[in-house]
Amino acid sequence: SLFRTWVHDPVATFSLCLLARAYDVAFLLVRRFSSLEVTVGFLMHMDKLVRLLESPVFVHLRLQLLDVESPSHVHLLKSCYGILMLLPQSDAFRTLNDRLAAVCNLRDNLGAAPLSSAAGAGHGDLSTPGLEVEGLLRRFDEVTELHRSATRRATEGREG
């Protein structure tokens, strides 16, 4: 699967989940980003991703943000807010924040129920059919640890 190939770049992996409409997996990845070292390169990739989200490639995602009653809406919205929380306040932050504010305004105007704090919190409600989600996330964690170990060894080699 592409996931196993792209897993070496967290932002690319997240982008693949968005393209594949595996929003539950994207949400779980965003949660794992808190354990990653947030480097300038990582933030630059996130910035590029936000710009891509505004391109025609992701028009389906932007339109799915309007479908507030869809079961995947909670994961999609939380994934987007997760990106927002990772970004420093910049043009990309403002662009994504404006997009998400419009979605929340729509939801409020439609009188849709607010997002449940429990919705999407666990693994029991994952809904992407045909994916062995736990195995994919395990692979992501393994590769992340391999990269972390390689970085540590390289740093120790330069210091020693």
mmCIF file of C-alpha atoms in Angstrom:
data_model
loop_
_atom_site.group_PDB
_atom_site.id
_atom_site.type_symbol
_atom_site.label_atom_id
_atom_site.label_comp_id
_atom_site.label_asym_id
_atom_site.label_seq_id
_atom_site.Cartn_x
_atom_site.Cartn_y
_atom_site.Cartn_z
ATOM 1 C CA SER A 1 0.000 0.000 0.000
ATOM 2 C CA LEU A 2 1.059 3.596 -0.509
ATOM 3 C CA PHE A 3 0.773 4.229 3.224
ATOM 4 C CA ARG A 4 3.725 1.935 3.973
ATOM 5 C CA THR A 5 5.840 3.782 1.392
ATOM 6 C CA TRP A 6 4.838 7.319 2.366
ATOM 7 C CA VAL A 7 5.135 6.647 6.103
ATOM 8 C CA HIS A 8 8.708 8.013 6.098
ATOM 9 C CA ASP A 9 7.291 11.542 5.808
ATOM 10 C CA PRO A 10 4.570 12.285 8.388
ATOM 11 C CA VAL A 11 3.029 15.163 6.430
ATOM 12 C CA ALA A 12 2.959 13.122 3.210
ATOM 13 C CA THR A 13 1.326 10.260 5.111
ATOM 14 C CA PHE A 14 -1.283 12.626 6.513
ATOM 15 C CA SER A 15 -1.888 14.076 3.022
ATOM 16 C CA LEU A 16 -2.377 10.577 1.629
ATOM 17 C CA CYS A 17 -5.023 9.902 4.279
ATOM 18 C CA LEU A 18 -6.823 13.093 3.278
ATOM 19 C CA LEU A 19 -6.669 12.192 -0.416
ATOM 20 C CA ALA A 20 -7.927 8.678 0.330
ATOM 21 C CA ARG A 21 -10.683 10.152 2.516
ATOM 22 C CA ALA A 22 -9.438 8.075 5.453
ATOM 23 C CA TYR A 23 -10.204 10.906 7.859
ATOM 24 C CA ASP A 24 -10.265 8.657 10.908
ATOM 25 C CA VAL A 25 -6.671 7.594 10.187
ATOM 26 C CA ALA A 26 -5.694 11.215 9.498
ATOM 27 C CA PHE A 27 -7.079 12.189 12.902
ATOM 28 C CA LEU A 28 -5.098 9.440 14.635
ATOM 29 C CA LEU A 29 -1.940 10.576 12.813
ATOM 30 C CA VAL A 30 -2.428 14.186 13.920
ATOM 31 C CA ARG A 31 -2.642 12.956 17.487
ATOM 32 C CA ARG A 32 0.689 11.170 16.995
ATOM 33 C CA PHE A 33 2.320 14.330 15.643
ATOM 34 C CA SER A 34 2.587 15.589 19.223
ATOM 35 C CA SER A 35 5.343 13.035 19.802
ATOM 36 C CA LEU A 36 7.320 14.145 16.737
ATOM 37 C CA GLU A 37 10.073 16.697 16.759
ATOM 38 C CA VAL A 38 8.490 19.765 15.194
ATOM 39 C CA THR A 39 11.263 21.091 12.969
ATOM 40 C CA VAL A 40 11.308 23.984 10.550
ATOM 41 C CA GLY A 41 11.099 21.439 7.727
ATOM 42 C CA PHE A 42 8.018 19.832 9.273
ATOM 43 C CA LEU A 43 6.331 23.232 9.607
ATOM 44 C CA MET A 44 7.240 24.121 6.025
ATOM 45 C CA HIS A 45 5.621 20.871 4.849
ATOM 46 C CA MET A 46 2.505 21.692 6.875
ATOM 47 C CA ASP A 47 2.432 25.169 5.332
ATOM 48 C CA LYS A 48 2.597 23.637 1.843
ATOM 49 C CA LEU A 49 -0.165 21.209 2.767
ATOM 50 C CA VAL A 50 -2.470 24.055 3.789
ATOM 51 C CA ARG A 51 -1.809 25.736 0.445
ATOM 52 C CA LEU A 52 -2.608 22.432 -1.289
ATOM 53 C CA LEU A 53 -5.846 22.153 0.673
ATOM 54 C CA GLU A 54 -6.910 25.367 -1.060
ATOM 55 C CA SER A 55 -6.125 23.932 -4.511
ATOM 56 C CA PRO A 56 -8.453 22.011 -6.862
ATOM 57 C CA VAL A 57 -6.850 18.717 -5.780
ATOM 58 C CA PHE A 58 -8.623 18.949 -2.428
ATOM 59 C CA VAL A 59 -11.955 20.405 -3.551
ATOM 60 C CA HIS A 60 -13.644 17.170 -2.420
ATOM 61 C CA LEU A 61 -12.261 17.683 1.092
ATOM 62 C CA ARG A 62 -13.459 21.280 1.275
ATOM 63 C CA LEU A 63 -16.910 20.221 0.109
ATOM 64 C CA GLN A 64 -16.998 17.357 2.603
ATOM 65 C CA LEU A 65 -16.420 19.905 5.351
ATOM 66 C CA LEU A 66 -19.940 21.120 4.510
ATOM 67 C CA ASP A 67 -21.474 17.702 5.145
ATOM 68 C CA VAL A 68 -21.871 18.219 8.887
ATOM 69 C CA GLU A 69 -24.087 15.147 9.291
ATOM 70 C CA SER A 70 -21.621 12.718 7.718
ATOM 71 C CA PRO A 71 -20.114 10.169 10.112
ATOM 72 C CA SER A 72 -16.627 11.126 8.887
ATOM 73 C CA HIS A 73 -17.186 14.856 9.509
ATOM 74 C CA VAL A 74 -15.941 14.751 13.104
ATOM 75 C CA HIS A 75 -12.650 13.112 12.109
ATOM 76 C CA LEU A 76 -12.172 15.435 9.143
ATOM 77 C CA LEU A 77 -12.815 18.541 11.212
ATOM 78 C CA LYS A 78 -10.603 17.359 14.072
ATOM 79 C CA SER A 79 -7.836 16.520 11.587
ATOM 80 C CA CYS A 80 -7.996 20.027 10.132
ATOM 81 C CA TYR A 81 -8.051 21.608 13.578
ATOM 82 C CA GLY A 82 -5.083 19.406 14.500
ATOM 83 C CA ILE A 83 -3.114 20.906 11.624
ATOM 84 C CA LEU A 84 -4.187 24.353 12.765
ATOM 85 C CA MET A 85 -2.873 23.717 16.275
ATOM 86 C CA LEU A 86 0.507 22.603 14.914
ATOM 87 C CA LEU A 87 1.023 25.684 12.753
ATOM 88 C CA PRO A 88 2.558 28.873 14.073
ATOM 89 C CA GLN A 89 0.389 31.918 13.435
ATOM 90 C CA SER A 90 1.193 32.615 9.806
ATOM 91 C CA ASP A 91 -0.575 33.028 6.478
ATOM 92 C CA ALA A 92 -1.223 29.280 6.378
ATOM 93 C CA PHE A 93 -2.679 29.415 9.894
ATOM 94 C CA ARG A 94 -4.990 32.295 8.973
ATOM 95 C CA THR A 95 -6.101 30.603 5.743
ATOM 96 C CA LEU A 96 -7.004 27.361 7.476
ATOM 97 C CA ASN A 97 -8.534 29.163 10.452
ATOM 98 C CA ASP A 98 -10.784 31.176 8.122
ATOM 99 C CA ARG A 99 -11.868 27.997 6.319
ATOM 100 C CA LEU A 100 -12.691 26.210 9.574
ATOM 101 C CA ALA A 101 -14.507 29.252 10.983
ATOM 102 C CA ALA A 102 -16.748 29.253 7.906
ATOM 103 C CA VAL A 103 -17.532 25.563 8.441
ATOM 104 C CA CYS A 104 -18.379 26.110 12.108
ATOM 105 C CA ASN A 105 -20.562 29.096 11.202
ATOM 106 C CA LEU A 106 -22.414 26.911 8.700
ATOM 107 C CA ARG A 107 -22.926 24.183 11.284
ATOM 108 C CA ASP A 108 -24.221 26.737 13.791
ATOM 109 C CA ASN A 109 -26.565 28.316 11.223
ATOM 110 C CA LEU A 110 -27.944 24.925 10.244
ATOM 111 C CA GLY A 111 -28.594 24.140 13.869
ATOM 112 C CA ALA A 112 -26.528 20.972 13.660
ATOM 113 C CA ALA A 113 -25.571 19.382 16.930
ATOM 114 C CA PRO A 114 -22.179 20.497 18.206
ATOM 115 C CA LEU A 115 -19.357 18.019 17.943
ATOM 116 C CA SER A 116 -19.459 15.565 20.793
ATOM 117 C CA SER A 117 -16.344 15.647 22.923
ATOM 118 C CA ALA A 118 -16.390 11.860 22.931
ATOM 119 C CA ALA A 119 -16.869 11.500 19.188
ATOM 120 C CA GLY A 120 -13.756 10.228 17.548
ATOM 121 C CA ALA A 121 -11.850 10.058 20.812
ATOM 122 C CA GLY A 122 -11.189 6.352 20.750
ATOM 123 C CA HIS A 123 -10.310 3.680 18.279
ATOM 124 C CA GLY A 124 -13.664 1.911 18.444
ATOM 125 C CA ASP A 125 -15.389 4.200 15.951
ATOM 126 C CA LEU A 126 -12.903 4.002 13.103
ATOM 127 C CA SER A 127 -14.805 3.707 9.870
ATOM 128 C CA THR A 128 -12.418 3.464 6.918
ATOM 129 C CA PRO A 129 -13.410 0.176 5.271
ATOM 130 C CA GLY A 130 -10.734 -2.153 3.978
ATOM 131 C CA LEU A 131 -7.916 -0.700 6.073
ATOM 132 C CA GLU A 132 -6.110 -2.467 8.852
ATOM 133 C CA VAL A 133 -5.763 0.791 10.769
ATOM 134 C CA GLU A 134 -3.924 -0.518 13.825
ATOM 135 C CA GLY A 135 -1.286 -2.169 11.614
ATOM 136 C CA LEU A 136 -0.789 1.022 9.612
ATOM 137 C CA LEU A 137 -0.423 3.086 12.771
ATOM 138 C CA ARG A 138 2.000 0.538 14.224
ATOM 139 C CA ARG A 139 4.100 0.860 11.058
ATOM 140 C CA PHE A 140 3.989 4.662 11.347
ATOM 141 C CA ASP A 141 5.209 4.430 14.952
ATOM 142 C CA GLU A 142 7.991 1.975 14.000
ATOM 143 C CA VAL A 143 9.290 4.147 11.162
ATOM 144 C CA THR A 144 9.050 7.278 13.314
ATOM 145 C CA GLU A 145 11.164 5.569 15.972
ATOM 146 C CA LEU A 146 13.697 4.435 13.336
ATOM 147 C CA HIS A 147 14.063 8.027 12.136
ATOM 148 C CA ARG A 148 14.324 9.299 15.716
ATOM 149 C CA SER A 149 17.074 6.737 16.492
ATOM 150 C CA ALA A 150 18.971 7.595 13.312
ATOM 151 C CA THR A 151 18.842 11.299 14.193
ATOM 152 C CA ARG A 152 20.105 10.557 17.715
ATOM 153 C CA ARG A 153 22.991 8.452 16.376
ATOM 154 C CA ALA A 154 23.925 11.152 13.864
ATOM 155 C CA THR A 155 23.896 13.800 16.597
ATOM 156 C CA GLU A 156 25.988 11.634 18.926
ATOM 157 C CA GLY A 157 28.452 10.963 16.093
ATOM 158 C CA ARG A 158 28.976 14.683 15.514
ATOM 159 C CA GLU A 159 29.431 15.387 19.218
ATOM 160 C CA GLY A 160 31.783 12.480 19.857
#
